[in-house]
Amino acid sequence: MHLLNLGILAHVDAGKTSLTERLLHAAGVIDEIGRVDDGNTRTDTLALERQRGITIKSAVVSFPLDGVTVNLIDTPGHPDFIAEVERVLGVLDGAVLVVSAVEGVQAQTRVLMRTLRRLRIPTLLFVNKIDRGGARDEEVLREIADRLTPGIVPMGTVTGLGTRAARFVPGPGPGAAAALDVLTEHDDALLAAYLDDRVTGPLLRASLVAATRETLVHPVYFGSAATGAGVEALLAGVEELLPVADGDPDGPVSGTVFKVERGPAGEKIAYARMFSGTLRVRDRIPFGIGGAEGRVTAISVFGHGTDTRADAVAAGRIARLWGLGGIRIGDAFGEPRTAYEHVFAPPTLETVVVPGPHTHRGALHLALTQLAEQDPLIGLRHDERRRETSVSLYGEVQKEVVQATLADEYGLDVTFRETTPLCVERLVGTGHAVEFNQKDPNPFLATVGLRVEPAPPGSGVAFRLEVELGSMPYAFFKAVEDTVRETLDQGLHGWPVPDCTVTMTHSGYSPRQSHAHQGFDKSMSSTGADFRGVTPLVLVEALRRAGTRVHGPLHRFRVEAPADTLGALLPALAGLGAVPEATHHQGGLCVLEGTVPAARVHALEQRLPGLTRGEGELESSFARYAPVGHGPVPERPRTDLNPLDRKEYLLNVTRRVSG
């Protein structure tokens, strides 16, 4: 049995979920097509999704397609839920990218297509809504070629465009010559056949299949999820042009978790793609980077529109797994595979969750922890002293969804403080500090010396040794490294220090001491607590000597608007702190590109329609962190024991140890 794990992706409101319903109906899985507006679709199962008419969580549903079983994964279209899309991309064999024939290529379409091409995921395009008034075909094809990829092959023509009678007619059309040009660019055999005037249908089809699977070209279908036009042709294209899942069912067990949810009893359920081997109920498997292990207590696999319990799941399939209590999204299990890689930028905004008058803080903490479990890019930050919890987010819509989810699923009433940008601190220079064992003012039985140096953006934190690994027990080195990474979550101004090299330059300890007829004497012997206690003091002193500078997140923006609105746009952009870097004209349109502070993107989205008569289009994505140059340096309240204040820190550590 052949398997195909297929993702459906699109910008919001392109008709992605409606297309999923139509595909399931065409495959005979459902008798009646659900409607997003009616809240009865197969994949939008959350109450909040049905209320809002948008997809928030990815969903899996399966259907048979002749000799192939397709696991169809419906993904969110709104940019605030891009993390949900990211996790799906790593388990796909192919994708269908949906574009609206009315709205055309949107900002999110460009983001998705760039990522699909970078990850080399074979992709078909489906231009939906050809039955709607204002639908366009040739113009949308030009948009796709100009703004997504020139390597497109139209798979037919449209009749009755913009009417309920609109139909897609498969086969060569006016664009056949252009399609042949695209294919011959990548296929020397086809080019030779063309020059000798011996191109045949089978030869052309074989070239198209090969080029599509190698992501060199992207076939384009037209149709309507509402009427079913073009859907049969799309299904035929999915079966013929996209590659089926590979993997050896007899090989070593290897898989990746792309979604985690909680069952009715609160049990954790992991959605996983099997890349190799066969996983069985009661198997023990290692997972994650920490070497944890768990026993699989139950498995269900997808097929014929639903998931059913099974004793095993083999390579190529997607399954739901029970029993792996500590597993997280992105974890690989079994034999290690390529590390989980973020393909989209992390959240750049943060807000404090404020519990309502009757909301129990303990229940709120548990609920937020479970939400973060399901979406690891929503980071949680707990401040025990202020009794506050902050969450990192992509945007305002996501904040509204978190608020509604807490109310609907957990019965918790919350509000939020104003959204603020998530900054980072970067080292200005190199700094070194050391505390010696049994020498004032060090109260800890540990010698630790650390040197900090800046590293290139995106390189992360590296921990190195300039001392002999055998100079003291390994557990003490591990305590230092773990504490270094934890302490770097809050730099001199309270922001993370993400990119630096930390080198341990000095080490020393007091060996285990015992009295006659007595046990271990902690007052005379080093413990891991000594190294965990002194390391923050050494590290922040090294940071002080190196110096740090706060950097704020900048987004790259692209605004496309009528040229005669430029006079109103430029002052508004300046008022939001945006810096236009390039301007060019396309007919009657003006295209502005530049950078804008992340915290101002939402305000720009809100103001753009009024500034452009509703015709402006904004595309934005994270660009980089830039030094904060104006006004006071942004400070973030600390949630640790504050090693910046030695007296307060030692008092807090003593209190924690004695408590």
XYZ file of C-alpha atoms in Angstrom:
659
model
C 0.000 0.000 0.000
C 1.387 3.391 -1.044
C 1.090 6.356 1.323
C 1.190 10.095 0.686
C 1.325 12.688 3.463
C -0.148 15.791 1.853
C -0.321 19.297 3.293
C -2.937 21.883 2.312
C -1.517 25.405 2.755
C -2.775 28.882 1.911
C -3.272 32.419 3.069
C -6.308 33.005 5.244
C -9.707 32.799 3.478
C -8.318 31.236 0.294
C -10.713 28.297 0.778
C -8.254 25.741 2.135
C -10.612 24.015 4.576
C -13.431 24.061 2.015
C -11.103 22.375 -0.471
C -10.294 19.726 2.139
C -14.023 19.015 2.532
C -14.467 18.785 -1.240
C -11.512 16.382 -1.573
C -12.950 14.120 1.140
C -16.339 14.161 -0.573
C -14.823 13.386 -3.974
C -12.926 10.469 -2.420
C -16.153 9.103 -0.896
C -15.115 9.594 2.735
C -17.978 11.968 3.607
C -21.507 12.072 2.198
C -22.165 15.745 2.873
C -19.762 18.638 2.464
C -19.304 20.749 5.584
C -19.143 24.530 5.402
C -16.733 26.778 7.279
C -19.525 29.315 7.815
C -21.779 26.619 9.291
C -19.021 25.299 11.577
C -19.451 21.663 10.516
C -16.226 20.917 8.646
C -14.291 17.720 9.285
C -10.948 19.317 10.170
C -11.941 22.474 12.085
C -13.039 20.606 15.206
C -12.259 23.225 17.858
C -15.242 25.288 18.986
C -13.141 28.415 18.542
C -12.304 27.466 14.935
C -15.999 27.056 14.185
C -16.918 30.338 15.843
C -14.273 32.335 13.989
C -14.302 30.435 10.693
C -10.511 30.075 10.669
C -8.158 27.131 11.138
C -6.059 27.407 14.304
C -4.717 23.875 14.772
C -3.509 21.486 12.106
C -5.738 18.451 11.597
C -5.194 15.083 9.912
C -7.787 13.187 7.912
C -7.220 10.261 5.570
C -8.800 9.114 2.322
C -8.121 6.456 -0.345
C -7.116 7.540 -3.839
C -6.993 4.490 -6.133
C -3.737 2.817 -5.092
C -2.655 5.521 -2.649
C -3.785 6.301 0.897
C -3.553 10.058 1.419
C -3.085 11.552 4.875
C -4.390 15.068 4.347
C -3.155 17.722 6.785
C -5.145 20.958 6.932
C -3.064 23.857 8.293
C -3.850 27.390 9.531
C -3.684 30.264 7.080
C -3.386 33.223 9.463
C 0.224 34.432 9.968
C -0.215 34.413 13.761
C -0.371 30.607 13.632
C 2.659 30.083 11.405
C 4.253 27.901 14.107
C 1.485 25.345 13.529
C 2.358 25.285 9.809
C 6.074 24.959 10.561
C 5.653 21.728 12.459
C 3.673 20.123 9.630
C 6.232 20.905 6.920
C 8.747 18.421 8.280
C 6.397 15.447 7.806
C 5.085 16.147 4.298
C 5.741 14.252 1.082
C 3.983 16.908 -0.980
C 1.753 19.962 -0.723
C -1.108 21.819 -2.374
C -0.798 25.593 -2.101
C -4.193 27.273 -2.509
C -4.503 30.728 -4.109
C -7.741 32.674 -4.451
C -8.731 33.564 -8.008
C -10.255 36.764 -6.611
C -7.615 38.035 -4.163
C -4.665 36.469 -6.000
C -1.230 36.054 -4.453
C -1.189 37.381 -0.876
C 1.635 38.132 1.521
C 1.223 34.808 3.349
C 1.212 32.945 0.017
C 4.689 34.319 -0.697
C 5.985 33.325 2.747
C 4.650 29.784 2.358
C 5.931 29.322 -1.196
C 9.410 30.520 -0.283
C 9.516 27.978 2.538
C 8.149 25.108 0.438
C 10.786 25.753 -2.202
C 13.586 26.061 0.358
C 12.593 22.746 1.950
C 12.194 21.199 -1.525
C 8.665 19.939 -0.899
C 6.947 19.043 -4.219
C 3.992 21.418 -4.554
C 0.914 21.754 -6.751
C -0.946 25.073 -6.927
C -4.741 25.226 -6.895
C -6.355 28.529 -7.882
C -9.675 28.412 -6.032
C -12.948 30.386 -6.349
C -13.127 30.550 -10.155
C -16.911 30.693 -9.722
C -16.808 33.986 -7.790
C -17.426 37.427 -9.240
C -14.095 39.135 -9.881
C -12.272 35.859 -10.441
C -9.217 36.083 -12.716
C -7.213 33.389 -14.453
C -4.522 34.791 -16.763
C -3.811 37.675 -14.395
C -3.412 35.322 -11.416
C -1.075 33.131 -13.478
C 1.087 36.188 -14.136
C 1.025 37.045 -10.426
C 2.154 33.517 -9.574
C 4.984 33.689 -12.108
C 6.068 37.175 -10.959
C 5.649 36.831 -7.201
C 5.980 33.119 -6.399
C 7.968 31.230 -9.026
C 8.449 31.425 -12.797
C 8.547 27.606 -12.958
C 4.819 27.004 -13.395
C 2.941 24.691 -15.759
C -0.791 25.454 -16.290
C -2.639 22.134 -16.385
C -5.667 23.327 -18.341
C -7.997 26.223 -19.073
C -11.058 27.825 -17.457
C -14.469 28.322 -19.038
C -17.320 30.413 -17.608
C -14.948 32.341 -15.342
C -16.704 34.264 -12.577
C -19.994 32.333 -12.816
C -21.471 29.289 -11.071
C -20.993 27.465 -14.377
C -17.204 27.956 -14.264
C -15.319 24.788 -15.194
C -11.714 23.639 -15.461
C -10.822 21.842 -18.684
C -7.649 19.744 -18.291
C -5.202 19.606 -21.171
C -2.936 21.903 -23.180
C -4.176 25.443 -23.606
C -2.767 28.769 -24.757
C 0.065 28.384 -22.254
C 1.260 25.023 -23.608
C 4.240 26.513 -25.442
C 5.322 28.396 -22.327
C 4.965 25.193 -20.266
C 7.180 23.347 -22.733
C 9.780 26.110 -22.408
C 9.739 25.712 -18.602
C 10.205 21.935 -18.781
C 12.964 21.999 -21.395
C 14.986 24.268 -19.100
C 15.346 21.301 -16.726
C 15.212 18.296 -19.073
C 17.902 17.892 -21.742
C 16.221 14.816 -23.211
C 12.985 16.723 -23.704
C 14.898 19.626 -25.235
C 16.582 17.293 -27.731
C 13.229 15.745 -28.613
C 11.754 19.219 -29.099
C 14.561 20.264 -31.435
C 14.025 17.066 -33.467
C 10.237 17.603 -33.486
C 9.550 14.277 -31.751
C 7.930 15.379 -28.484
C 5.213 12.917 -27.493
C 2.537 13.109 -24.808
C 4.099 10.352 -22.648
C 7.544 11.981 -22.892
C 6.114 15.351 -21.873
C 4.194 13.776 -18.994
C 7.246 11.895 -17.718
C 9.256 15.102 -17.770
C 6.520 16.910 -15.840
C 6.368 14.167 -13.181
C 10.143 14.187 -12.687
C 10.439 17.979 -12.568
C 7.523 18.294 -10.137
C 8.962 15.713 -7.743
C 12.336 17.456 -7.884
C 10.535 20.789 -7.088
C 11.829 22.341 -10.304
C 8.327 23.143 -11.586
C 4.897 23.602 -10.027
C 1.760 22.496 -11.914
C -1.176 24.920 -11.602
C -4.818 23.806 -11.453
C -7.925 26.005 -11.380
C -11.234 25.187 -9.760
C -13.787 25.832 -7.063
C -14.092 24.091 -3.724
C -17.692 25.343 -3.580
C -18.869 23.726 -6.835
C -16.302 20.954 -7.180
C -14.926 22.277 -10.464
C -11.348 21.185 -11.063
C -11.209 18.944 -7.989
C -11.124 15.657 -9.937
C -8.221 17.004 -12.014
C -6.403 18.077 -8.851
C -6.860 14.612 -7.306
C -5.464 13.030 -10.470
C -2.483 15.381 -10.239
C -1.907 14.507 -6.585
C -1.842 10.801 -7.423
C 0.350 11.084 -10.516
C 2.726 13.970 -9.815
C 3.534 13.869 -6.104
C 5.921 11.299 -4.604
C 4.662 8.666 -2.196
C 6.172 8.211 1.257
C 9.335 6.188 1.476
C 10.996 4.417 4.399
C 11.934 0.869 5.327
C 9.371 -0.759 7.662
C 12.036 -3.300 8.654
C 14.632 -0.658 9.480
C 15.383 0.962 12.850
C 12.456 2.865 14.404
C 12.651 6.588 13.631
C 9.951 9.259 13.697
C 9.115 12.864 14.517
C 6.312 14.408 16.588
C 4.589 17.354 14.885
C 1.576 17.892 17.142
C 0.649 17.256 20.778
C -2.824 17.410 22.279
C -4.568 16.367 25.482
C -7.238 13.667 25.572
C -10.512 13.769 27.554
C -8.765 12.477 30.695
C -5.867 14.900 30.338
C -3.565 12.268 28.813
C -0.950 13.426 26.322
C -1.401 12.293 22.702
C 1.449 12.725 20.227
C 0.911 12.956 16.450
C 3.953 11.442 14.756
C 5.269 10.682 11.288
C 7.158 7.401 10.974
C 10.206 7.670 8.717
C 11.663 4.209 9.315
C 10.905 0.949 11.078
C 7.734 -0.293 12.752
C 6.595 0.921 16.174
C 4.444 -1.427 18.261
C 2.306 -1.092 21.359
C 4.364 -1.706 24.525
C 7.631 -0.752 22.765
C 9.994 1.405 24.805
C 11.555 4.200 22.759
C 14.019 7.018 23.484
C 12.912 10.510 22.491
C 14.095 14.113 22.608
C 17.607 15.430 23.113
C 17.695 14.607 26.825
C 17.629 10.839 26.323
C 14.217 10.312 27.968
C 12.396 7.038 27.398
C 8.739 6.118 27.290
C 6.547 3.100 26.670
C 3.911 3.306 23.938
C 0.619 2.256 25.520
C -1.674 2.712 22.499
C -1.503 3.562 18.789
C -4.081 4.746 16.288
C -3.492 5.158 12.551
C -5.375 7.200 9.969
C -7.421 5.684 7.184
C -10.781 6.118 5.399
C -11.580 9.443 7.031
C -10.857 8.569 10.639
C -8.235 7.062 12.903
C -8.539 3.552 14.298
C -6.648 1.666 16.992
C -3.789 -0.510 15.788
C -1.121 -2.755 17.270
C 1.660 -1.174 15.210
C 2.523 1.676 12.818
C 5.041 1.291 9.989
C 7.315 3.668 8.068
C 5.548 6.318 6.003
C 2.419 6.491 8.143
C 1.111 9.122 10.544
C -0.139 7.892 13.906
C -1.398 9.061 17.263
C 0.678 7.705 20.160
C -0.246 7.385 23.835
C 2.057 6.839 26.808
C 4.933 9.207 26.012
C 4.272 11.622 28.862
C 7.375 13.782 28.514
C 7.414 14.105 24.726
C 7.276 17.538 23.092
C 6.518 18.892 19.648
C 9.572 18.588 17.421
C 11.010 15.632 19.341
C 12.492 12.812 17.301
C 12.138 9.298 18.682
C 14.006 6.077 18.054
C 17.077 6.449 15.843
C 18.197 10.115 15.719
C 17.332 12.060 12.579
C 18.172 15.550 11.439
C 17.585 17.963 14.308
C 14.235 19.767 14.292
C 14.809 23.080 12.562
C 12.722 26.206 12.895
C 11.938 27.437 9.395
C 10.049 30.517 10.507
C 11.231 33.206 12.898
C 10.290 32.817 16.587
C 7.710 35.163 18.165
C 8.927 38.733 18.630
C 6.169 40.028 20.928
C 5.334 39.445 24.577
C 2.419 40.212 26.883
C 1.580 39.618 30.545
C -1.478 37.481 31.316
C -3.673 39.145 33.942
C -6.055 36.745 35.764
C -9.627 37.895 36.365
C -10.993 38.421 39.874
C -12.246 34.827 40.182
C -9.431 33.092 38.306
C -7.207 30.815 40.386
C -3.524 31.419 39.613
C -2.611 27.752 39.995
C -5.252 26.696 37.472
C -4.095 29.450 35.099
C -0.485 28.315 35.392
C -1.474 24.722 34.543
C -3.625 25.802 31.593
C -0.892 28.015 30.121
C 1.649 25.229 30.550
C -0.590 22.863 28.583
C -1.105 25.462 25.828
C 2.660 25.963 25.566
C 3.037 22.184 25.370
C 0.874 22.232 22.246
C 2.710 25.235 20.797
C 6.369 25.382 21.922
C 6.960 28.688 20.147
C 4.563 30.250 22.659
C 7.149 30.686 25.387
C 6.083 31.072 29.007
C 7.954 33.160 31.548
C 6.942 32.931 35.203
C 7.845 35.635 37.713
C 7.273 34.110 41.152
C 8.014 37.286 43.059
C 5.535 39.405 41.096
C 3.211 36.432 40.583
C 3.037 37.162 36.860
C 3.193 35.036 33.736
C 4.240 36.378 30.338
C 3.602 34.687 27.002
C 5.433 35.270 23.740
C 3.231 35.668 20.669
C 3.224 36.336 16.935
C 0.392 38.863 16.931
C -2.846 40.257 18.279
C -5.094 37.582 16.748
C -3.110 34.882 18.509
C -3.560 36.782 21.780
C -7.319 36.837 21.263
C -7.306 33.097 20.543
C -5.315 32.340 23.712
C -7.810 34.414 25.707
C -10.811 32.656 24.152
C -9.219 29.199 24.572
C -8.603 29.817 28.282
C -12.239 30.889 28.668
C -13.856 28.136 26.565
C -11.717 25.113 27.415
C -10.550 25.924 30.946
C -13.213 28.308 32.245
C -10.575 30.932 33.065
C -11.171 34.656 32.657
C -8.038 36.606 31.706
C -7.015 39.872 30.114
C -3.646 41.006 28.784
C -1.388 43.959 29.276
C -0.126 45.914 26.292
C 1.934 43.845 23.869
C 5.635 44.736 23.937
C 8.536 43.670 21.706
C 10.799 40.824 22.787
C 14.343 42.179 22.737
C 17.722 40.454 23.032
C 21.095 41.529 24.377
C 24.285 41.209 22.358
C 27.803 41.378 23.740
C 29.802 44.493 22.936
C 33.212 42.968 23.735
C 34.929 40.211 25.699
C 34.737 39.869 29.481
C 36.306 37.560 32.058
C 35.634 36.900 35.757
C 36.601 34.284 38.338
C 35.677 33.297 41.910
C 38.113 31.095 43.843
C 37.228 28.346 46.272
C 37.647 29.279 49.975
C 38.690 32.847 49.181
C 36.667 35.875 50.161
C 34.182 37.064 49.080
C 33.203 33.646 47.607
C 30.998 31.760 50.111
C 30.730 28.700 47.835
C 33.094 25.709 47.843
C 33.808 26.031 44.135
C 36.257 27.730 41.774
C 34.708 28.943 38.527
C 36.267 31.225 35.918
C 34.346 32.230 32.779
C 35.178 34.235 29.662
C 32.359 35.517 27.422
C 32.840 36.502 23.795
C 30.354 37.628 21.130
C 29.305 35.149 18.443
C 27.599 35.756 15.072
C 23.797 36.237 15.152
C 21.988 32.926 14.961
C 24.921 30.840 16.158
C 23.475 30.247 19.651
C 25.336 29.710 22.904
C 28.511 27.612 22.845
C 30.120 26.340 26.076
C 33.798 25.383 25.958
C 36.511 24.263 28.377
C 40.031 25.586 28.822
C 40.539 23.348 31.856
C 41.158 19.629 32.080
C 37.915 17.654 31.992
C 39.371 15.314 34.605
C 40.267 18.115 37.019
C 36.995 17.606 38.887
C 33.882 15.391 38.711
C 31.924 15.686 35.460
C 28.736 16.506 37.387
C 30.297 19.816 38.466
C 31.127 20.773 34.875
C 27.561 19.887 33.892
C 26.206 22.039 36.739
C 28.263 24.998 35.474
C 27.178 24.574 31.840
C 23.493 24.156 32.690
C 23.588 27.216 34.984
C 25.371 29.291 32.324
C 22.640 28.553 29.783
C 19.920 29.265 32.329
C 21.525 32.530 33.471
C 21.912 33.780 29.872
C 18.108 33.850 29.616
C 18.379 37.174 31.475
C 21.254 39.514 30.651
C 22.227 42.801 32.254
C 18.933 44.394 31.186
C 16.803 41.279 31.697
C 16.720 40.146 28.034
C 18.123 36.850 26.666
C 21.746 36.786 25.460
C 21.299 34.379 22.522
C 24.611 34.404 20.666
C 27.910 34.087 22.541
C 30.737 31.753 23.428
C 31.314 31.013 27.121
C 34.643 29.431 28.035
C 35.411 27.944 31.453
C 38.903 29.149 32.328
C 39.245 28.084 35.986
C 37.910 25.142 37.963
C 38.420 23.736 41.421
C 36.567 21.967 44.224
C 36.896 20.609 47.748
C 37.031 16.789 47.715
C 34.526 14.754 49.686
C 35.205 14.967 53.418
C 33.896 12.634 56.116
C 34.285 12.391 59.897
C 34.948 9.136 61.712
C 31.715 7.132 62.220
C 29.800 9.916 60.464
C 28.610 10.540 56.955
C 29.411 13.063 54.276
C 30.197 16.591 55.612
C 28.597 19.172 53.297
C 30.289 22.058 55.072
C 33.726 20.803 53.972
C 32.926 19.203 50.580
C 31.852 20.710 47.278
C 28.420 19.859 45.888
C 26.632 20.690 42.680
C 24.775 23.399 44.583
C 28.079 25.249 45.135
C 28.733 25.401 41.393
C 25.133 26.329 40.618
C 25.362 29.065 43.245
C 28.622 30.723 42.195
C 28.244 30.475 38.399
C 25.607 33.267 38.024
C 27.831 35.667 40.002
C 30.827 34.925 37.798
C 28.846 35.066 34.564
C 27.107 38.404 35.199
C 30.435 39.954 36.208
C 31.945 38.729 32.944
C 28.929 40.197 31.101
C 29.430 43.506 32.901
C 33.058 43.657 31.800
C 32.150 42.731 28.222
C 29.154 45.049 28.094
C 25.852 44.289 26.379
C 23.598 46.287 24.105
C 19.850 45.777 23.769
C 18.603 44.949 20.271
C 14.927 45.148 19.282
C 13.157 43.055 16.596
C 12.686 44.588 13.155
C 10.316 43.274 10.506
C 10.891 43.542 6.795
C 7.816 45.028 5.132
C 6.524 45.289 1.595
C 3.593 47.597 0.918
C 1.874 47.557 -2.465
C -0.573 50.444 -2.928
C -1.932 52.862 -5.543
C 0.813 55.282 -6.589
C -1.312 58.329 -5.770
C -1.462 57.306 -2.075
C 2.311 57.554 -1.636
C 2.027 61.071 -0.214
C -0.134 59.810 2.658
C 1.836 56.593 3.174
C 5.318 58.012 3.693
C 4.508 60.293 6.668
C 2.474 57.501 8.288
C 5.358 55.066 7.910
C 7.767 57.578 9.407
C 5.418 58.087 12.355
C 5.510 54.336 13.026
C 9.301 54.214 12.975
C 9.399 52.480 9.586
C 12.352 53.084 7.273
C 11.572 52.724 3.547
C 14.643 51.364 1.755
C 13.385 50.862 -1.798
C 10.552 52.266 -3.900
C 9.519 51.231 -7.382
C 6.434 51.458 -9.575
C 4.467 48.728 -11.329
C 1.924 50.363 -13.605
C -0.383 52.358 -11.361
C 0.957 50.696 -8.232
C 3.775 51.759 -5.974
C 5.805 49.178 -4.043
C 7.571 50.257 -0.854
C 10.042 47.989 0.914
C 11.884 48.583 4.171
C 11.931 47.786 7.884
C 9.547 48.558 10.740
C 9.757 47.802 14.480
C 7.929 44.557 15.289
C 5.711 46.303 17.833
C 4.373 48.647 15.108
C 3.390 46.027 12.524
C -0.127 45.642 13.936
C -0.654 49.418 13.891
C 0.521 49.503 10.263
C -1.939 46.728 9.366
C -4.764 48.711 10.944
C -3.890 52.036 9.310
C -3.074 50.776 5.807
C -6.679 50.402 4.502
C -7.530 53.995 5.449
C -4.360 55.325 3.864
C -4.813 53.415 0.588
C -8.604 53.430 0.021
C -8.643 49.779 1.036
C -6.384 48.797 -1.863
C -3.075 48.511 0.007
C -1.454 45.134 0.642
C 1.083 44.533 3.403
C 3.585 41.688 3.635
C 5.844 41.512 6.681
C 8.234 39.019 8.217
C 10.958 39.055 10.822
C 14.176 40.524 9.433
C 16.715 40.917 12.224
C 17.441 42.428 15.614
C 18.805 45.969 15.493
C 20.367 48.096 18.267
C 17.868 50.213 20.191
C 19.210 53.676 19.479
C 16.694 56.193 20.801
C 15.168 56.816 24.214
C 15.808 54.851 27.403
C 17.215 51.328 27.159
C 14.315 48.828 27.428
C 14.507 46.927 30.710
C 12.797 43.632 31.494
C 11.965 42.706 35.114
C 14.096 39.817 36.347
C 12.533 36.539 37.425
C 15.684 34.946 38.875
C 17.488 35.528 42.201
C 19.178 38.636 40.718
C 22.917 37.934 40.611
C 23.391 41.570 39.516
C 22.961 42.510 43.202
C 25.453 40.314 45.058
C 24.072 41.012 48.527
C 20.465 40.336 47.489
C 21.503 37.241 45.524
C 23.405 35.650 48.409
C 20.543 36.417 50.756
C 18.070 34.783 48.363
C 20.280 31.727 47.794
C 20.778 31.265 51.540
C 17.043 31.611 52.121
C 16.264 29.091 49.364
C 18.781 26.546 50.699
C 17.645 26.887 54.309
C 13.979 26.875 53.255
